[in-house]
Amino acid sequence: MNITDHTRQTIFRVSLILASILAFGIRFVLLGKQPLSDLEAVNALQALNLAGGGEITGSSEAGYVGFTSIWFFLFGAGNFGARLLPALSGTVLALSPWLFRKQLGERAAILLCFGLALDASWAAVSRQAFGMSWAALFTVLALAALLNTKSALLGVFTALAILGGPSFWQGAIGLGAAALIFNFVFRPKPSDQEDYSQSTQNLFAEIRWKQFVFWFFGTLVIVGTLLLTMPNGLNTAVNGAIDYFSGWGREGQTSIGLMALGLVLSQPLGFFFAGIGAVRAFSKKDALDIFLFTWWLVSLVLAFIYPARDMTILGWSALPMLALAARQISSLVNPEVEHGWVAIGQGIIVFVLLVFAWLSYIAFFYAVSQETPTLVRVAATLIPFLLILGGIFAIRSWWSEETAGQGVLWGLLAALMLWVVSAAWSSTGLGAHPEGQIWYKSPMLDEVDLLETTLSDLSTWKTREPGQLELVVEDIDSAGLRWVLRDYQQVKFVTSSAPSSSPAVIITTDKPTPGLADTYRGQDFVLRVKPVWQDMTFEDWLQWTAFKSVPLEKSTVVLWARADLFLDAEGFNP
C-alpha cells in the first residue's frame, strides 16, 4: 500500500503526540507520592532555603536549585514541586529525537521517542529530585544545535547543560571521547560515506566561536545567578565539575555486575536490537550506526570504571543504545511484507507463546507450583519456544522466508515492548515492591509520612494547629527527615539532648532509652529501606526478575511523645 506524504506526516504527528502522552504520564503520575530520599532532600532543602531568602551552601546543581526555588516561592514546597523540573526535563528529552529525524530517519526518530518515553532508567531519573534529566536534555539540544551549526543556541544549551550539575560531565566526557575515537579509529573511508564524512568535518569550522562564547557566558551568568538574585550560582556550577571529578577518588556501592544486569533486564529490547545494530553497522560500514555504537560502548565503559558509580549514570549509555536499536528496528520491520495477514497471525501467536512462557516462569515461585514435578515445570516454559520454532519452519515452507521472519519479529517486538512497559512502570516506584528498584541514587525513605501524620495529630491535639510542638531530633543524620519536618518551626537537630530538657517530642535512633520510657510514650517507624544486593543468592535474583522483591536492610527511629500530649493523659489541657 502506497502512503502519501501527507498521510505519512499525519501518522508521524499522531505518533509524536502519543509518545508525549506516554512520556508525560510515566513521569508525572503520582509524582509526589513517594517521600524524598536523602539525596533528593539535600537539593530540595537548598531550593527551599533559597526561596526563603537564604543562600546556596555547597550545592552543585545550580539549574535544579534555582528554578525549583522559584516554584517553591510561588506555590510552596512539596514532593511534587521538588520533582517537577526533572519530570518536565525528562518529558521533553523523550521528544528530542524528533530534532534528529534528518540524521536518524523519521521512522527511527519516532521509535526513539517511544523508546525514551518508556525507558526505565530515564523514567526513574526523571522522577528524582536532581539535575541529570536537565543535563541530558540540554546536552542533546546542544548536539542538535551543533549539527545544525546554530552558534548562539549551542552556547545557550551548553551553558544550561553545565548547570545540570555533576551528571553533565559524565555524559559530556562520554560523548566527547566517543567522537574522538570514532574520528580516529572507526570512521569509514570518505568513499564509503562521503556525504556524512564531509558534513561532520565542516561542523566545527562553521560554528561562529565568538558568538558561541558570548551566548555561553551570558547564559551562564544570567541563568546561573537567576538574574543576579543567586550570586553564588556560578560557584555552584563549578562545584558540579568538582563533585564529578572528585568521584574518581572515592568508591561507590554499586557493583559492575549489578549495573550490567540492570541494563539488560530493564531494557532487553534496546539491548538486543542495539547488539544487532552493532554487528550490521560494521558489515554495512554505516558511519552513523558505527558512531552510535562507539558512543554506547564508551559510555558503558566510562560508567563501569567510574569509582563513584551508581545506576543512574547508565542513562547516558541508554541514549545511543536506544538510537541504534531504533534504527535497526526501523530497517528490519517491513509493514508491506507479502502475505501480511499471515505474518500478523504468526506475530500474535509468537506474542501469546512468549507471554505464556513468562507466566510459567513466574509460576515457579508460587507454593502451589512446588507440588508439580520440576521436569513438568521446565517443560511448560520450554514448550512455547519449541512451538515458535515449529511455526517458523511451517510458514517458511508454505509461504515465504520473509513472512516467517516478519511474523517472529513482530511477535518478539510486542513481547519485549510489554517487558519494557512493565519495567518502566516499576521504575516509577509505584509497583508492589518499590524498594526493589535499582534506579534510585539513594535508599528510599519508608514510614516518614506516617511519622509526620502522627506528629501532626499530636500537635493538633495540644495546640489546635499542626507543626507547633517543640521537637528535638537526636543523633539522626537524614536530609529526608529534615525535609519532612520542614514546616516545624521549633524543631532542633542535635547530636544529644540535655538530660534536664523535656521537649514535647523527641525522635531518636532505635536504641535503649530507659530515661525516656518513664515520662514519654514511644512508637517506632522505619526510616530507610536499603536493598542488600551484595547478599542476594541466585534464587533471590530469580525472584527479583519476577517480582522485584529483595532482602532489605532497615533503619528504624523512635518517636517519643511526652505523656501529657495524649487525650487520655491525666490533666490533659489542650
PDB file of N, CA and C in Angstrom, residues 431-520:
ATOM      1  N   GLY A 431       4.983   0.382  42.014  1.00  0.00           N
ATOM      2  CA  GLY A 431       4.619  -1.028  41.962  1.00  0.00           C
ATOM      3  C   GLY A 431       4.524  -1.639  43.349  1.00  0.00           C
ATOM      4  N   ALA A 432       4.425  -2.973  43.366  1.00  0.00           N
ATOM      5  CA  ALA A 432       4.241  -3.684  44.636  1.00  0.00           C
ATOM      6  C   ALA A 432       5.483  -3.612  45.518  1.00  0.00           C
ATOM      7  N   HIS A 433       6.662  -3.541  44.904  1.00  0.00           N
ATOM      8  CA  HIS A 433       7.915  -3.525  45.678  1.00  0.00           C
ATOM      9  C   HIS A 433       8.790  -2.369  45.200  1.00  0.00           C
ATOM     10  N   PRO A 434       8.419  -1.148  45.537  1.00  0.00           N
ATOM     11  CA  PRO A 434       9.220  -0.004  45.078  1.00  0.00           C
ATOM     12  C   PRO A 434      10.642  -0.014  45.626  1.00  0.00           C
ATOM     13  N   GLU A 435      10.817  -0.613  46.799  1.00  0.00           N
ATOM     14  CA  GLU A 435      12.146  -0.638  47.389  1.00  0.00           C
ATOM     15  C   GLU A 435      13.101  -1.540  46.624  1.00  0.00           C
ATOM     16  N   GLY A 436      12.577  -2.377  45.740  1.00  0.00           N
ATOM     17  CA  GLY A 436      13.411  -3.304  44.976  1.00  0.00           C
ATOM     18  C   GLY A 436      13.866  -2.769  43.638  1.00  0.00           C
ATOM     19  N   GLN A 437      13.651  -1.488  43.377  1.00  0.00           N
ATOM     20  CA  GLN A 437      14.091  -0.904  42.119  1.00  0.00           C
ATOM     21  C   GLN A 437      15.571  -0.541  42.189  1.00  0.00           C
ATOM     22  N   ILE A 438      16.239  -0.660  41.048  1.00  0.00           N
ATOM     23  CA  ILE A 438      17.693  -0.461  41.025  1.00  0.00           C
ATOM     24  C   ILE A 438      18.107   0.927  40.555  1.00  0.00           C
ATOM     25  N   TRP A 439      17.131   1.755  40.161  1.00  0.00           N
ATOM     26  CA  TRP A 439      17.474   3.032  39.541  1.00  0.00           C
ATOM     27  C   TRP A 439      17.444   4.204  40.512  1.00  0.00           C
ATOM     28  N   TYR A 440      17.479   3.959  41.801  1.00  0.00           N
ATOM     29  CA  TYR A 440      17.474   5.038  42.777  1.00  0.00           C
ATOM     30  C   TYR A 440      18.898   5.378  43.194  1.00  0.00           C
ATOM     31  N   LYS A 441      19.197   6.667  43.314  1.00  0.00           N
ATOM     32  CA  LYS A 441      20.524   7.089  43.741  1.00  0.00           C
ATOM     33  C   LYS A 441      20.737   6.907  45.236  1.00  0.00           C
ATOM     34  N   SER A 442      19.653   6.817  45.995  1.00  0.00           N
ATOM     35  CA  SER A 442      19.747   6.797  47.453  1.00  0.00           C
ATOM     36  C   SER A 442      18.675   5.862  47.993  1.00  0.00           C
ATOM     37  N   PRO A 443      18.909   5.209  49.140  1.00  0.00           N
ATOM     38  CA  PRO A 443      17.875   4.354  49.724  1.00  0.00           C
ATOM     39  C   PRO A 443      16.568   5.097  49.942  1.00  0.00           C
ATOM     40  N   MET A 444      15.461   4.394  49.777  1.00  0.00           N
ATOM     41  CA  MET A 444      14.150   5.016  49.944  1.00  0.00           C
ATOM     42  C   MET A 444      13.839   5.262  51.412  1.00  0.00           C
ATOM     43  N   LEU A 445      13.103   6.333  51.650  1.00  0.00           N
ATOM     44  CA  LEU A 445      12.530   6.553  52.976  1.00  0.00           C
ATOM     45  C   LEU A 445      11.156   5.889  53.009  1.00  0.00           C
ATOM     46  N   ASP A 446      10.834   5.276  54.122  1.00  0.00           N
ATOM     47  CA  ASP A 446       9.656   4.416  54.143  1.00  0.00           C
ATOM     48  C   ASP A 446       8.473   5.047  54.882  1.00  0.00           C
ATOM     49  N   GLU A 447       8.525   5.088  56.206  1.00  0.00           N
ATOM     50  CA  GLU A 447       7.350   5.466  57.001  1.00  0.00           C
ATOM     51  C   GLU A 447       7.410   6.899  57.523  1.00  0.00           C
ATOM     52  N   VAL A 448       8.137   7.760  56.811  1.00  0.00           N
ATOM     53  CA  VAL A 448       8.256   9.139  57.303  1.00  0.00           C
ATOM     54  C   VAL A 448       6.933   9.898  57.166  1.00  0.00           C
ATOM     55  N   ASP A 449       6.145   9.558  56.161  1.00  0.00           N
ATOM     56  CA  ASP A 449       4.833  10.209  56.047  1.00  0.00           C
ATOM     57  C   ASP A 449       3.932   9.847  57.226  1.00  0.00           C
ATOM     58  N   LEU A 450       4.000   8.579  57.631  1.00  0.00           N
ATOM     59  CA  LEU A 450       3.229   8.151  58.790  1.00  0.00           C
ATOM     60  C   LEU A 450       3.734   8.829  60.060  1.00  0.00           C
ATOM     61  N   LEU A 451       5.046   8.984  60.153  1.00  0.00           N
ATOM     62  CA  LEU A 451       5.624   9.692  61.307  1.00  0.00           C
ATOM     63  C   LEU A 451       5.145  11.141  61.330  1.00  0.00           C
ATOM     64  N   GLU A 452       5.140  11.804  60.188  1.00  0.00           N
ATOM     65  CA  GLU A 452       4.708  13.203  60.134  1.00  0.00           C
ATOM     66  C   GLU A 452       3.225  13.332  60.473  1.00  0.00           C
ATOM     67  N   THR A 453       2.414  12.366  60.021  1.00  0.00           N
ATOM     68  CA  THR A 453       0.989  12.388  60.359  1.00  0.00           C
ATOM     69  C   THR A 453       0.777  12.248  61.860  1.00  0.00           C
ATOM     70  N   THR A 454       1.558  11.383  62.484  1.00  0.00           N
ATOM     71  CA  THR A 454       1.471  11.211  63.938  1.00  0.00           C
ATOM     72  C   THR A 454       1.842  12.499  64.658  1.00  0.00           C
ATOM     73  N   LEU A 455       2.915  13.141  64.205  1.00  0.00           N
ATOM     74  CA  LEU A 455       3.316  14.414  64.805  1.00  0.00           C
ATOM     75  C   LEU A 455       2.231  15.475  64.628  1.00  0.00           C
ATOM     76  N   SER A 456       1.641  15.503  63.458  1.00  0.00           N
ATOM     77  CA  SER A 456       0.587  16.484  63.189  1.00  0.00           C
ATOM     78  C   SER A 456      -0.611  16.274  64.107  1.00  0.00           C
ATOM     79  N   ASP A 457      -0.967  15.004  64.315  1.00  0.00           N
ATOM     80  CA  ASP A 457      -2.085  14.709  65.222  1.00  0.00           C
ATOM     81  C   ASP A 457      -1.770  15.153  66.647  1.00  0.00           C
ATOM     82  N   LEU A 458      -0.570  14.870  67.097  1.00  0.00           N
ATOM     83  CA  LEU A 458      -0.183  15.258  68.454  1.00  0.00           C
ATOM     84  C   LEU A 458      -0.219  16.778  68.612  1.00  0.00           C
ATOM     85  N   SER A 459       0.293  17.477  67.605  1.00  0.00           N
ATOM     86  CA  SER A 459       0.299  18.933  67.678  1.00  0.00           C
ATOM     87  C   SER A 459      -1.117  19.502  67.659  1.00  0.00           C
ATOM     88  N   THR A 460      -1.964  18.910  66.831  1.00  0.00           N
ATOM     89  CA  THR A 460      -3.348  19.388  66.749  1.00  0.00           C
ATOM     90  C   THR A 460      -4.084  19.173  68.062  1.00  0.00           C
ATOM     91  N   TRP A 461      -3.847  18.027  68.710  1.00  0.00           N
ATOM     92  CA  TRP A 461      -4.484  17.760  69.998  1.00  0.00           C
ATOM     93  C   TRP A 461      -4.068  18.806  71.046  1.00  0.00           C
ATOM     94  N   LYS A 462      -2.787  19.159  71.027  1.00  0.00           N
ATOM     95  CA  LYS A 462      -2.261  20.013  72.086  1.00  0.00           C
ATOM     96  C   LYS A 462      -2.431  21.502  71.789  1.00  0.00           C
ATOM     97  N   THR A 463      -2.172  21.917  70.546  1.00  0.00           N
ATOM     98  CA  THR A 463      -2.154  23.348  70.224  1.00  0.00           C
ATOM     99  C   THR A 463      -3.242  23.764  69.246  1.00  0.00           C
ATOM    100  N   ARG A 464      -4.006  22.790  68.773  1.00  0.00           N
ATOM    101  CA  ARG A 464      -5.057  23.020  67.776  1.00  0.00           C
ATOM    102  C   ARG A 464      -4.500  23.395  66.394  1.00  0.00           C
ATOM    103  N   GLU A 465      -3.189  23.348  66.216  1.00  0.00           N
ATOM    104  CA  GLU A 465      -2.571  23.602  64.928  1.00  0.00           C
ATOM    105  C   GLU A 465      -1.455  22.584  64.692  1.00  0.00           C
ATOM    106  N   PRO A 466      -1.294  22.125  63.465  1.00  0.00           N
ATOM    107  CA  PRO A 466      -0.180  21.201  63.194  1.00  0.00           C
ATOM    108  C   PRO A 466       1.150  21.955  63.161  1.00  0.00           C
ATOM    109  N   GLY A 467       2.220  21.267  63.480  1.00  0.00           N
ATOM    110  CA  GLY A 467       3.557  21.831  63.348  1.00  0.00           C
ATOM    111  C   GLY A 467       3.981  22.801  64.420  1.00  0.00           C
ATOM    112  N   GLN A 468       3.301  22.821  65.554  1.00  0.00           N
ATOM    113  CA  GLN A 468       3.606  23.806  66.579  1.00  0.00           C
ATOM    114  C   GLN A 468       4.302  23.227  67.805  1.00  0.00           C
ATOM    115  N   LEU A 469       4.540  21.940  67.852  1.00  0.00           N
ATOM    116  CA  LEU A 469       5.167  21.336  69.025  1.00  0.00           C
ATOM    117  C   LEU A 469       6.677  21.589  69.028  1.00  0.00           C
ATOM    118  N   GLU A 470       7.234  21.622  70.231  1.00  0.00           N
ATOM    119  CA  GLU A 470       8.683  21.663  70.361  1.00  0.00           C
ATOM    120  C   GLU A 470       9.219  20.259  70.074  1.00  0.00           C
ATOM    121  N   LEU A 471      10.133  20.166  69.125  1.00  0.00           N
ATOM    122  CA  LEU A 471      10.566  18.862  68.613  1.00  0.00           C
ATOM    123  C   LEU A 471      12.088  18.820  68.564  1.00  0.00           C
ATOM    124  N   VAL A 472      12.650  17.742  69.081  1.00  0.00           N
ATOM    125  CA  VAL A 472      14.099  17.530  69.058  1.00  0.00           C
ATOM    126  C   VAL A 472      14.392  16.226  68.329  1.00  0.00           C
ATOM    127  N   VAL A 473      15.268  16.285  67.340  1.00  0.00           N
ATOM    128  CA  VAL A 473      15.729  15.098  66.620  1.00  0.00           C
ATOM    129  C   VAL A 473      17.158  14.830  67.062  1.00  0.00           C
ATOM    130  N   GLU A 474      17.354  13.696  67.695  1.00  0.00           N
ATOM    131  CA  GLU A 474      18.627  13.408  68.348  1.00  0.00           C
ATOM    132  C   GLU A 474      19.448  12.380  67.579  1.00  0.00           C
ATOM    133  N   ASP A 475      20.636  12.801  67.131  1.00  0.00           N
ATOM    134  CA  ASP A 475      21.636  11.903  66.551  1.00  0.00           C
ATOM    135  C   ASP A 475      21.098  11.150  65.318  1.00  0.00           C
ATOM    136  N   ILE A 476      20.364  11.843  64.465  1.00  0.00           N
ATOM    137  CA  ILE A 476      19.862  11.243  63.223  1.00  0.00           C
ATOM    138  C   ILE A 476      20.251  12.164  62.071  1.00  0.00           C
ATOM    139  N   ASP A 477      21.116  11.672  61.204  1.00  0.00           N
ATOM    140  CA  ASP A 477      21.582  12.459  60.055  1.00  0.00           C
ATOM    141  C   ASP A 477      20.787  12.036  58.824  1.00  0.00           C
ATOM    142  N   SER A 478      19.696  12.719  58.558  1.00  0.00           N
ATOM    143  CA  SER A 478      18.834  12.376  57.434  1.00  0.00           C
ATOM    144  C   SER A 478      18.239  13.642  56.841  1.00  0.00           C
ATOM    145  N   ALA A 479      18.699  13.986  55.637  1.00  0.00           N
ATOM    146  CA  ALA A 479      18.122  15.148  54.949  1.00  0.00           C
ATOM    147  C   ALA A 479      16.651  14.906  54.624  1.00  0.00           C
ATOM    148  N   GLY A 480      16.304  13.649  54.359  1.00  0.00           N
ATOM    149  CA  GLY A 480      14.910  13.330  54.075  1.00  0.00           C
ATOM    150  C   GLY A 480      14.005  13.626  55.257  1.00  0.00           C
ATOM    151  N   LEU A 481      14.489  13.323  56.471  1.00  0.00           N
ATOM    152  CA  LEU A 481      13.704  13.627  57.675  1.00  0.00           C
ATOM    153  C   LEU A 481      13.617  15.138  57.885  1.00  0.00           C
ATOM    154  N   ARG A 482      14.701  15.859  57.612  1.00  0.00           N
ATOM    155  CA  ARG A 482      14.655  17.315  57.697  1.00  0.00           C
ATOM    156  C   ARG A 482      13.604  17.886  56.749  1.00  0.00           C
ATOM    157  N   TRP A 483      13.528  17.299  55.546  1.00  0.00           N
ATOM    158  CA  TRP A 483      12.544  17.772  54.566  1.00  0.00           C
ATOM    159  C   TRP A 483      11.118  17.528  55.076  1.00  0.00           C
ATOM    160  N   VAL A 484      10.875  16.369  55.650  1.00  0.00           N
ATOM    161  CA  VAL A 484       9.544  16.051  56.156  1.00  0.00           C
ATOM    162  C   VAL A 484       9.151  17.013  57.281  1.00  0.00           C
ATOM    163  N   LEU A 485      10.130  17.424  58.088  1.00  0.00           N
ATOM    164  CA  LEU A 485       9.861  18.298  59.232  1.00  0.00           C
ATOM    165  C   LEU A 485      10.097  19.774  58.920  1.00  0.00           C
ATOM    166  N   ARG A 486      10.116  20.124  57.634  1.00  0.00           N
ATOM    167  CA  ARG A 486      10.475  21.487  57.240  1.00  0.00           C
ATOM    168  C   ARG A 486       9.508  22.544  57.767  1.00  0.00           C
ATOM    169  N   ASP A 487       8.256  22.173  58.020  1.00  0.00           N
ATOM    170  CA  ASP A 487       7.258  23.148  58.472  1.00  0.00           C
ATOM    171  C   ASP A 487       7.199  23.282  59.994  1.00  0.00           C
ATOM    172  N   TYR A 488       8.007  22.521  60.709  1.00  0.00           N
ATOM    173  CA  TYR A 488       8.012  22.597  62.177  1.00  0.00           C
ATOM    174  C   TYR A 488       8.983  23.697  62.605  1.00  0.00           C
ATOM    175  N   GLN A 489       8.437  24.765  63.142  1.00  0.00           N
ATOM    176  CA  GLN A 489       9.233  25.939  63.459  1.00  0.00           C
ATOM    177  C   GLN A 489      10.117  25.735  64.685  1.00  0.00           C
ATOM    178  N   GLN A 490       9.749  24.806  65.552  1.00  0.00           N
ATOM    179  CA  GLN A 490      10.505  24.624  66.800  1.00  0.00           C
ATOM    180  C   GLN A 490      11.331  23.338  66.780  1.00  0.00           C
ATOM    181  N   VAL A 491      11.685  22.862  65.594  1.00  0.00           N
ATOM    182  CA  VAL A 491      12.459  21.632  65.511  1.00  0.00           C
ATOM    183  C   VAL A 491      13.947  21.932  65.676  1.00  0.00           C
ATOM    184  N   LYS A 492      14.639  21.060  66.394  1.00  0.00           N
ATOM    185  CA  LYS A 492      16.080  21.164  66.585  1.00  0.00           C
ATOM    186  C   LYS A 492      16.728  19.831  66.285  1.00  0.00           C
ATOM    187  N   PHE A 493      17.797  19.861  65.502  1.00  0.00           N
ATOM    188  CA  PHE A 493      18.571  18.665  65.219  1.00  0.00           C
ATOM    189  C   PHE A 493      19.852  18.724  66.039  1.00  0.00           C
ATOM    190  N   VAL A 494      20.013  17.773  66.945  1.00  0.00           N
ATOM    191  CA  VAL A 494      21.145  17.795  67.873  1.00  0.00           C
ATOM    192  C   VAL A 494      21.809  16.425  67.875  1.00  0.00           C
ATOM    193  N   THR A 495      23.060  16.399  68.351  1.00  0.00           N
ATOM    194  CA  THR A 495      23.756  15.113  68.488  1.00  0.00           C
ATOM    195  C   THR A 495      23.334  14.404  69.767  1.00  0.00           C
ATOM    196  N   SER A 496      23.003  15.176  70.782  1.00  0.00           N
ATOM    197  CA  SER A 496      22.484  14.598  72.028  1.00  0.00           C
ATOM    198  C   SER A 496      21.716  15.683  72.762  1.00  0.00           C
ATOM    199  N   SER A 497      20.673  15.296  73.448  1.00  0.00           N
ATOM    200  CA  SER A 497      19.838  16.266  74.160  1.00  0.00           C
ATOM    201  C   SER A 497      20.266  16.355  75.627  1.00  0.00           C
ATOM    202  N   ALA A 498      20.037  17.507  76.194  1.00  0.00           N
ATOM    203  CA  ALA A 498      20.394  17.711  77.606  1.00  0.00           C
ATOM    204  C   ALA A 498      19.501  16.864  78.501  1.00  0.00           C
ATOM    205  N   PRO A 499      20.069  16.237  79.532  1.00  0.00           N
ATOM    206  CA  PRO A 499      19.257  15.375  80.416  1.00  0.00           C
ATOM    207  C   PRO A 499      18.098  16.107  81.072  1.00  0.00           C
ATOM    208  N   SER A 500      18.268  17.409  81.330  1.00  0.00           N
ATOM    209  CA  SER A 500      17.227  18.148  82.026  1.00  0.00           C
ATOM    210  C   SER A 500      16.112  18.634  81.116  1.00  0.00           C
ATOM    211  N   SER A 501      16.322  18.602  79.798  1.00  0.00           N
ATOM    212  CA  SER A 501      15.304  19.107  78.878  1.00  0.00           C
ATOM    213  C   SER A 501      14.182  18.096  78.724  1.00  0.00           C
ATOM    214  N   SER A 502      13.003  18.606  78.487  1.00  0.00           N
ATOM    215  CA  SER A 502      11.851  17.721  78.285  1.00  0.00           C
ATOM    216  C   SER A 502      10.958  18.292  77.178  1.00  0.00           C
ATOM    217  N   PRO A 503      11.442  18.283  75.923  1.00  0.00           N
ATOM    218  CA  PRO A 503      10.620  18.772  74.814  1.00  0.00           C
ATOM    219  C   PRO A 503       9.385  17.910  74.622  1.00  0.00           C
ATOM    220  N   ALA A 504       8.426  18.453  73.913  1.00  0.00           N
ATOM    221  CA  ALA A 504       7.180  17.718  73.711  1.00  0.00           C
ATOM    222  C   ALA A 504       7.422  16.401  72.988  1.00  0.00           C
ATOM    223  N   VAL A 505       8.299  16.415  72.000  1.00  0.00           N
ATOM    224  CA  VAL A 505       8.562  15.212  71.201  1.00  0.00           C
ATOM    225  C   VAL A 505      10.058  15.083  70.986  1.00  0.00           C
ATOM    226  N   ILE A 506      10.551  13.862  71.077  1.00  0.00           N
ATOM    227  CA  ILE A 506      11.948  13.552  70.767  1.00  0.00           C
ATOM    228  C   ILE A 506      11.954  12.389  69.763  1.00  0.00           C
ATOM    229  N   ILE A 507      12.756  12.525  68.731  1.00  0.00           N
ATOM    230  CA  ILE A 507      12.932  11.430  67.768  1.00  0.00           C
ATOM    231  C   ILE A 507      14.365  10.947  67.910  1.00  0.00           C
ATOM    232  N   THR A 508      14.531   9.665  68.188  1.00  0.00           N
ATOM    233  CA  THR A 508      15.860   9.083  68.395  1.00  0.00           C
ATOM    234  C   THR A 508      16.035   7.869  67.501  1.00  0.00           C
ATOM    235  N   THR A 509      17.261   7.387  67.443  1.00  0.00           N
ATOM    236  CA  THR A 509      17.503   6.105  66.791  1.00  0.00           C
ATOM    237  C   THR A 509      16.909   5.003  67.655  1.00  0.00           C
ATOM    238  N   ASP A 510      16.793   3.831  67.070  1.00  0.00           N
ATOM    239  CA  ASP A 510      16.197   2.701  67.784  1.00  0.00           C
ATOM    240  C   ASP A 510      17.235   2.099  68.730  1.00  0.00           C
ATOM    241  N   LYS A 511      17.306   2.652  69.934  1.00  0.00           N
ATOM    242  CA  LYS A 511      18.278   2.209  70.923  1.00  0.00           C
ATOM    243  C   LYS A 511      17.623   2.262  72.302  1.00  0.00           C
ATOM    244  N   PRO A 512      18.144   1.532  73.254  1.00  0.00           N
ATOM    245  CA  PRO A 512      17.555   1.570  74.605  1.00  0.00           C
ATOM    246  C   PRO A 512      17.634   2.975  75.200  1.00  0.00           C
ATOM    247  N   THR A 513      16.501   3.465  75.666  1.00  0.00           N
ATOM    248  CA  THR A 513      16.445   4.800  76.288  1.00  0.00           C
ATOM    249  C   THR A 513      15.571   4.724  77.534  1.00  0.00           C
ATOM    250  N   PRO A 514      16.072   4.129  78.597  1.00  0.00           N
ATOM    251  CA  PRO A 514      15.252   3.932  79.799  1.00  0.00           C
ATOM    252  C   PRO A 514      14.797   5.244  80.426  1.00  0.00           C
ATOM    253  N   GLY A 515      15.561   6.318  80.261  1.00  0.00           N
ATOM    254  CA  GLY A 515      15.166   7.584  80.851  1.00  0.00           C
ATOM    255  C   GLY A 515      13.916   8.160  80.223  1.00  0.00           C
ATOM    256  N   LEU A 516      13.694   7.910  78.939  1.00  0.00           N
ATOM    257  CA  LEU A 516      12.521   8.437  78.255  1.00  0.00           C
ATOM    258  C   LEU A 516      11.268   7.629  78.557  1.00  0.00           C
ATOM    259  N   ALA A 517      11.440   6.346  78.825  1.00  0.00           N
ATOM    260  CA  ALA A 517      10.272   5.475  78.992  1.00  0.00           C
ATOM    261  C   ALA A 517       9.409   5.870  80.188  1.00  0.00           C
ATOM    262  N   ASP A 518       9.981   6.586  81.141  1.00  0.00           N
ATOM    263  CA  ASP A 518       9.210   6.949  82.335  1.00  0.00           C
ATOM    264  C   ASP A 518       8.205   8.068  82.045  1.00  0.00           C
ATOM    265  N   THR A 519       8.574   9.023  81.218  1.00  0.00           N
ATOM    266  CA  THR A 519       7.712  10.197  81.004  1.00  0.00           C
ATOM    267  C   THR A 519       7.224  10.343  79.559  1.00  0.00           C
ATOM    268  N   TYR A 520       7.646   9.447  78.675  1.00  0.00           N
ATOM    269  CA  TYR A 520       7.273   9.528  77.261  1.00  0.00           C
ATOM    270  C   TYR A 520       6.662   8.211  76.799  1.00  0.00           C
TER     271      TYR A 520
END
